[in-house]
Structure formats: C-alpha cells, structure tokens
Tab-separated table of C-alpha atoms in Angstrom:
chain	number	residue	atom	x	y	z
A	1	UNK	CA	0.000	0.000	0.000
A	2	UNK	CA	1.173	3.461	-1.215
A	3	UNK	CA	1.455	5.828	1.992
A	4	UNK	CA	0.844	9.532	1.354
A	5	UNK	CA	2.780	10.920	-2.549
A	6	UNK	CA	3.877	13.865	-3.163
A	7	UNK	CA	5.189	15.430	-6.609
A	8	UNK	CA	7.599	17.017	-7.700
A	9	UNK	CA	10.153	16.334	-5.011
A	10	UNK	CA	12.393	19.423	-5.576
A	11	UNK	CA	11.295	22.887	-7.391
A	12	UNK	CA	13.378	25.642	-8.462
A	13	UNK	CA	11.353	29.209	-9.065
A	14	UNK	CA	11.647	32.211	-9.559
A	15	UNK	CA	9.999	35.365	-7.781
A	16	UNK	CA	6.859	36.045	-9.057
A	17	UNK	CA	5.889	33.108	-10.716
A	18	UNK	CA	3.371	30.874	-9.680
A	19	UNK	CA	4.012	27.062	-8.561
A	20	UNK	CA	1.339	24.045	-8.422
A	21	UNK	CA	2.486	20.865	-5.914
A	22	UNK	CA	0.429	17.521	-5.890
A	23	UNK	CA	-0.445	15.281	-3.612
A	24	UNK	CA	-1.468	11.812	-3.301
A	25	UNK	CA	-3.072	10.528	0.014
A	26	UNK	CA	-2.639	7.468	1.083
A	27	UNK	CA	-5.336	4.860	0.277
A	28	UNK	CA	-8.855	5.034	1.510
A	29	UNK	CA	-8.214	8.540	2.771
A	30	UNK	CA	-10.440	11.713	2.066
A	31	UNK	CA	-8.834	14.366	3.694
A	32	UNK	CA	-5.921	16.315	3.124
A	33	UNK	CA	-4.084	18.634	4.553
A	34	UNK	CA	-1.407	20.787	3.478
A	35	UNK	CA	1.733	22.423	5.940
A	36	UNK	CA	4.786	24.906	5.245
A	37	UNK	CA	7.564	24.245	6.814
A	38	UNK	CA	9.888	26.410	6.228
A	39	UNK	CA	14.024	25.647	7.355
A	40	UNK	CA	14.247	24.978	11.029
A	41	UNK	CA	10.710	25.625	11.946
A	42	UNK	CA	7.778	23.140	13.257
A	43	UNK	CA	4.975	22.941	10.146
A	44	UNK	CA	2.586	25.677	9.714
A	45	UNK	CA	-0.850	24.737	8.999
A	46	UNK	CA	-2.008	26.297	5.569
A	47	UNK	CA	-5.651	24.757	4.939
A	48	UNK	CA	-7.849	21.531	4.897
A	49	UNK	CA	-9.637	19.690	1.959
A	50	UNK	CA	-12.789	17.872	2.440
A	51	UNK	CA	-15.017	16.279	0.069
A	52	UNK	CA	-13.368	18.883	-2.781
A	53	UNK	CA	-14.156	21.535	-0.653
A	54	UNK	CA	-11.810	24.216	1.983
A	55	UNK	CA	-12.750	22.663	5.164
A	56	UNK	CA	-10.909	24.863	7.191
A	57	UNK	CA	-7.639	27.325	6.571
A	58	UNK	CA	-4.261	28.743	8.746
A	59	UNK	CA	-3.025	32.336	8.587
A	60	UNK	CA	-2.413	32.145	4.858
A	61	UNK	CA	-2.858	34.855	1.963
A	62	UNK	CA	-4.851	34.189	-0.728
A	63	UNK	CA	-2.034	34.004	-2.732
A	64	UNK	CA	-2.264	29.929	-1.266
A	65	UNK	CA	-5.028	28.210	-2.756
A	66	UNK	CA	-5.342	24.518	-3.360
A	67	UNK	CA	-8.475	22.011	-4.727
A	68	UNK	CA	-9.444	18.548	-4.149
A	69	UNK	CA	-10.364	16.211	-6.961
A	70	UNK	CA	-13.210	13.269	-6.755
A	71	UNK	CA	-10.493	11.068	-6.431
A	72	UNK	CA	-9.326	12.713	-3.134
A	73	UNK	CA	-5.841	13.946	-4.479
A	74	UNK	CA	-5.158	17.634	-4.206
A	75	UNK	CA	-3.264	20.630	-5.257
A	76	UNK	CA	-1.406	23.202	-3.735
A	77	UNK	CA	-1.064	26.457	-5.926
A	78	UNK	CA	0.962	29.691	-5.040
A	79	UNK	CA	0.681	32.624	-6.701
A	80	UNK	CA	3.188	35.296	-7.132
A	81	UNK	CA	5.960	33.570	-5.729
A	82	UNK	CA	7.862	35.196	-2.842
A	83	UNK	CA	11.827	34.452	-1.161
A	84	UNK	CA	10.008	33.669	1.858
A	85	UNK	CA	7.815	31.060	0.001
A	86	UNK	CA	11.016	28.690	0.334
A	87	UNK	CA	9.620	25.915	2.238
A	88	UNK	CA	9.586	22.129	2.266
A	89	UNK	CA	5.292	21.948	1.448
A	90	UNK	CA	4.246	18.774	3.235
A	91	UNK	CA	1.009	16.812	2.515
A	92	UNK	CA	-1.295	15.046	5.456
A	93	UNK	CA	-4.007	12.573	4.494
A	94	UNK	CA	-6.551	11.249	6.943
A	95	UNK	CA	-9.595	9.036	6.725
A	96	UNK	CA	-11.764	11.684	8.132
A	97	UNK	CA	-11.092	14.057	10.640
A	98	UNK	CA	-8.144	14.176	13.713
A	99	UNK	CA	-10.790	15.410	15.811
A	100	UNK	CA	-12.468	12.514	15.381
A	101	UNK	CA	-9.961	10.107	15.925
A	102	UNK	CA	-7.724	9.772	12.663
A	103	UNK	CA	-4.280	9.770	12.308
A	104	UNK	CA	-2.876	12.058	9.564
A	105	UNK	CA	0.163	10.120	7.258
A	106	UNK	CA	2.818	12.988	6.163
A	107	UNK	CA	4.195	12.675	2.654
A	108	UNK	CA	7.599	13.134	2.336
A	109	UNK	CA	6.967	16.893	1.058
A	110	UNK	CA	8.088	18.893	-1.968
A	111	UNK	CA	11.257	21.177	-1.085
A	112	UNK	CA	10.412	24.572	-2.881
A	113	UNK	CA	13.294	27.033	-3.808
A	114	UNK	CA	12.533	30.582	-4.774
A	115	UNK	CA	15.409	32.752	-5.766
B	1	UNK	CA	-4.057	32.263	20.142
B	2	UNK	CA	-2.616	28.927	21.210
B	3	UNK	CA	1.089	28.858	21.139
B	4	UNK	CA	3.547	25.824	21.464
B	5	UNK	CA	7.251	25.880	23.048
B	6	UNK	CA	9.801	23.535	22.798
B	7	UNK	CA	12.803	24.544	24.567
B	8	UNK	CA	15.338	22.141	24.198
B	9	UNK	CA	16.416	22.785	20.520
B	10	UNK	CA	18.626	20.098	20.624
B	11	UNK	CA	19.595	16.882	22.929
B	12	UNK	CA	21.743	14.167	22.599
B	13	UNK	CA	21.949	10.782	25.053
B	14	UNK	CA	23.814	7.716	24.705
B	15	UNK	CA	22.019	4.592	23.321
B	16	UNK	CA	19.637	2.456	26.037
B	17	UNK	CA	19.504	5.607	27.693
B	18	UNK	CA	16.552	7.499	28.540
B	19	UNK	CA	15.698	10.566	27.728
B	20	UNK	CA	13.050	13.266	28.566
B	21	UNK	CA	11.864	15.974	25.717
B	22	UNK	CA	9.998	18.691	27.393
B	23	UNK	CA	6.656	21.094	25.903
B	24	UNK	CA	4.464	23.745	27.132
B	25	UNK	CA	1.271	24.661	25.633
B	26	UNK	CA	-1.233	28.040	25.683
B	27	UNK	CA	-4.408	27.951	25.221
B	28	UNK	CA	-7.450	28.783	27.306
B	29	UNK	CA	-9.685	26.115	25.914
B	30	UNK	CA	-10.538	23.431	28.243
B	31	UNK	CA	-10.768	20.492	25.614
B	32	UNK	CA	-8.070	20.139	22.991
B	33	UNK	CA	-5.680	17.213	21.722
B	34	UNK	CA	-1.870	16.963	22.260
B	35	UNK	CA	0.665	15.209	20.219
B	36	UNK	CA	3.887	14.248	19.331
B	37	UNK	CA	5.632	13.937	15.896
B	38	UNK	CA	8.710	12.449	14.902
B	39	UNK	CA	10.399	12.933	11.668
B	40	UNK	CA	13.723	11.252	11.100
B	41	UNK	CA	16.544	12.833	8.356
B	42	UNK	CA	15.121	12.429	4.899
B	43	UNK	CA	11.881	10.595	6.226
B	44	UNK	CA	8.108	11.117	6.463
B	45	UNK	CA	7.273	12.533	9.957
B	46	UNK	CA	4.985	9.949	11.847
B	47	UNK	CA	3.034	10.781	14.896
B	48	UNK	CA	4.372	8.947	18.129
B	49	UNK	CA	1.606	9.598	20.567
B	50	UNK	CA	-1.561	11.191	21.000
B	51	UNK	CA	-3.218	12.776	24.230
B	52	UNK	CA	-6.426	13.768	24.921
B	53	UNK	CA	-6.671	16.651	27.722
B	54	UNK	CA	-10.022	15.173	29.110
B	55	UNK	CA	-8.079	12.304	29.908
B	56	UNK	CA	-6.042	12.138	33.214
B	57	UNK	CA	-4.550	9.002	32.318
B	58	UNK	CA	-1.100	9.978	30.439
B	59	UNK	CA	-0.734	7.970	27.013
B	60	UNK	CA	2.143	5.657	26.578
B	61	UNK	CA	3.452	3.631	23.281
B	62	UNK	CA	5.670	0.986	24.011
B	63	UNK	CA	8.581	2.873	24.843
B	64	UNK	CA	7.439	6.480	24.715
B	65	UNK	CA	5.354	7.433	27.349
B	66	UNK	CA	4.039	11.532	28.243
B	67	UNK	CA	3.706	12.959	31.042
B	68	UNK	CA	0.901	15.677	31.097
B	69	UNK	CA	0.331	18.081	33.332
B	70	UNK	CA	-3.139	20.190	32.563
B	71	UNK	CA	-3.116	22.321	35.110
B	72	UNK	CA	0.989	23.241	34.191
B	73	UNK	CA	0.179	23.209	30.429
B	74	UNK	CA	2.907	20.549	31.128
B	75	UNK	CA	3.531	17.592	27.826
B	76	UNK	CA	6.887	16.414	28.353
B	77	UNK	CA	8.008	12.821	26.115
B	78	UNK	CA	9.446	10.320	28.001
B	79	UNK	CA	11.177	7.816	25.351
B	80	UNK	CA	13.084	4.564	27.169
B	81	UNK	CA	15.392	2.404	26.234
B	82	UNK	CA	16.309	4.709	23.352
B	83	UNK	CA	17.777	3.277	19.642
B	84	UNK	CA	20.173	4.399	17.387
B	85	UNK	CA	16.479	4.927	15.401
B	86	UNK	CA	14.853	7.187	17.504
B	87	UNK	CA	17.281	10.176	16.216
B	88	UNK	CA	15.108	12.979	14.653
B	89	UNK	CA	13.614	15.850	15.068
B	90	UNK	CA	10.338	15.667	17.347
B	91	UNK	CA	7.724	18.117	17.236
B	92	UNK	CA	5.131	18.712	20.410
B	93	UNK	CA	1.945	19.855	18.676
B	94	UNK	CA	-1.841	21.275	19.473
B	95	UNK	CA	-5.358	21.266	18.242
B	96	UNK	CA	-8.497	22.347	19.552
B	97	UNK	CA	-11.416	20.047	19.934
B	98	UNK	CA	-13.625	20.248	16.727
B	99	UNK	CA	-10.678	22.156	15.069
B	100	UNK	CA	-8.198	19.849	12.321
B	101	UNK	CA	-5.654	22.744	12.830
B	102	UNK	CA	-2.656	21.561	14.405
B	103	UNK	CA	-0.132	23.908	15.662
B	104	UNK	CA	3.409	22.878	16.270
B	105	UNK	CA	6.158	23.718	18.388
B	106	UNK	CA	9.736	24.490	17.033
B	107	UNK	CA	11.317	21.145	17.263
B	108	UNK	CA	14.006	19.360	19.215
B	109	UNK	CA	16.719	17.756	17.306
B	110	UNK	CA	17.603	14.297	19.032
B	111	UNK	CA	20.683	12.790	18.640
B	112	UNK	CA	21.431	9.316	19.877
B	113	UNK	CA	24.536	8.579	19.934
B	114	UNK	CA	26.021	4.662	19.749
C-alpha cells in the first residue's frame, strides 16, 4: 500500500511566478491537509480539503489556494511567488477528521526554492 | 491564540539511555488534543503519541510514554530504552477540539549517539 505521494520532489522558481504541488493521500483517505515548513521551523498549517471543498484554513494569503479532486488527491497552488515562500510543502491525508480520531500520514513533502 | 514551546532545541543521550523531551502549551480552551511527531533525516514525519486533555490518564506507546500536566500546560516525552532509530527531530503539537488545525512547536533535534 502506497502511503501519502507527493510530486515534484524538488522545485526551483523564480519570484513572481506561480508554482502548483500535488499530492497523493494514502489509500482510503479523504482528507488532506497541506503544511509549510519552512528551514528549522515546526509545520505551519495552511488549509484543509474535504469532500473537494476548503474545510478549514491557517493564517495564509490568498495568494495559497489549493483544490481537491473526486479522487481525493489535491493541489497546492501559489501565486506570485515570494523568497520567503522557500519551504519544504508537506502533505497530510486522513480518513476523516483528527478530531475525530484519525491519524494524519505525512508525505515526504516537496522542497520549494525561490530565488 | 494557542502557542507551542519547545525549549530544548537540541539533545543528545547515549544509546539504552533514557531521555526526557519537554513542551508547554497556551491555550485557554478546556478540551483540545496533544501530540507528538517524529520525523527522522530524509523521512516522512509519523506521529508517536496522542493525548487527549479530558483524559487524566497519560498515554504511553511501548517505549514512549508523556507525562501531562493540565493544570501546568505541562507535555513532556518520556522515550526509554532509546535506539540508534529514535534520532530525529520531534515536534510537540496542538489542536483544539472540533478544530483539524494543528499547531506545532519548534522542534528538538535528538541525537542518539552509539
């Protein structure tokens, strides 16, 4: 079984431009959550993803936005692209909700450069 | 807001020892979640243990074990026996109850050493 995927490993932009990650969650599981963690910091929680929908968001601009697809995977776009973007983006997936119970799964995160 | 504190950035202990990572928490909710998350070098962080405040009994995991302290805002790990495995970096994290946001301390950087 396929834990939690995340694509591409390693991104190189440049400020200004705008950046899409992908996630896979591990099988079975419907939620996903997305984290910045930037060098030498604890994750920061950016938002939730529900049944395609925002289920719930961090202290983000709008310049973060993400989307779910039927098939539970997500996205993670950033627009306009700024130094303090460079993070390593992880990916959480959960069969429902921590709240409730569930245990999220971390991918192994997409390390995002922007010069 | 709730904040999280780890302040031990980094420890080191020798194998089989044991070894106590310390957290404080604030919040002035009465019912929220504690945990803690490992992530080794290169690898996927994992959660280690989970801790319900309305619960006086403190969780334990074979070898890791908390010890929570409400009224102190107290959620120290206790890990025993520790392996040449159990180097990373663990995170002490928060959530409210009926909230999926989980808010996580700085880190502490274990190193065991052989």
């Amino acid at each position: 079984d396929a834990g939690v995927t995340q694509s591409p490993t390693h991104l190189i932009k440049t400020r200004g431009q705008q950046v899409t990650l992908r996630c896979s969650p591990k099988s079975g599981h419907d939620t996903v959550s997305w984290y910045q963690q930037a060098l030498g910091q604890g994750p920061q929680f950016i938002f939730q993803y529900y049944e395609e929908e925002e289920r719930q968001r961090g202290n983000f601009p709008d310049r973060f936005s993400g989307h779910q697809f039927p098939n539970y995977s997500s996205e993670l776009n950033v627009n306009a692209l700024l130094l303090g973007d460079s993070a390593l983006y992880l990916c959480a997936s959960s069969l429902g909700w921590v709240e409730a119970g569930a245990e999220q799964y971390f991918g192994p995160g997409t390390r995002l450069t922007v010069t | 807001a709730q904040t999280v504190t780890q302040s031990q950035p980094e420890m080191s202990v020798q194998e089989a020892e044991t070894v106590t990572l310390s957290c404080t928490y604030d919040t002035s909710e009465s019912n929220y979640y504690l945990f803690w998350y490992k992530q080794p070098p290169s690898r996927q962080m994992i959660l280690v243990i989970r801790q319900e405040a309305y619960k006086q009994q403190n969780a334990t995991e074979n070898r890791f074990s908390v010890n929570f302290q409400k009224a102190a805002k107290s959620f120290s790990l206790k890990i025993s026996d520790s392996q040449l495995g159990d180097t990373a970096m663990y995170f002490c994290a928060f959530m409210k109850s009926r909230d999926d946001k989980i808010i996580f301390g700085k880190g502490t950087r274990l190193h065991i050493l052989p």
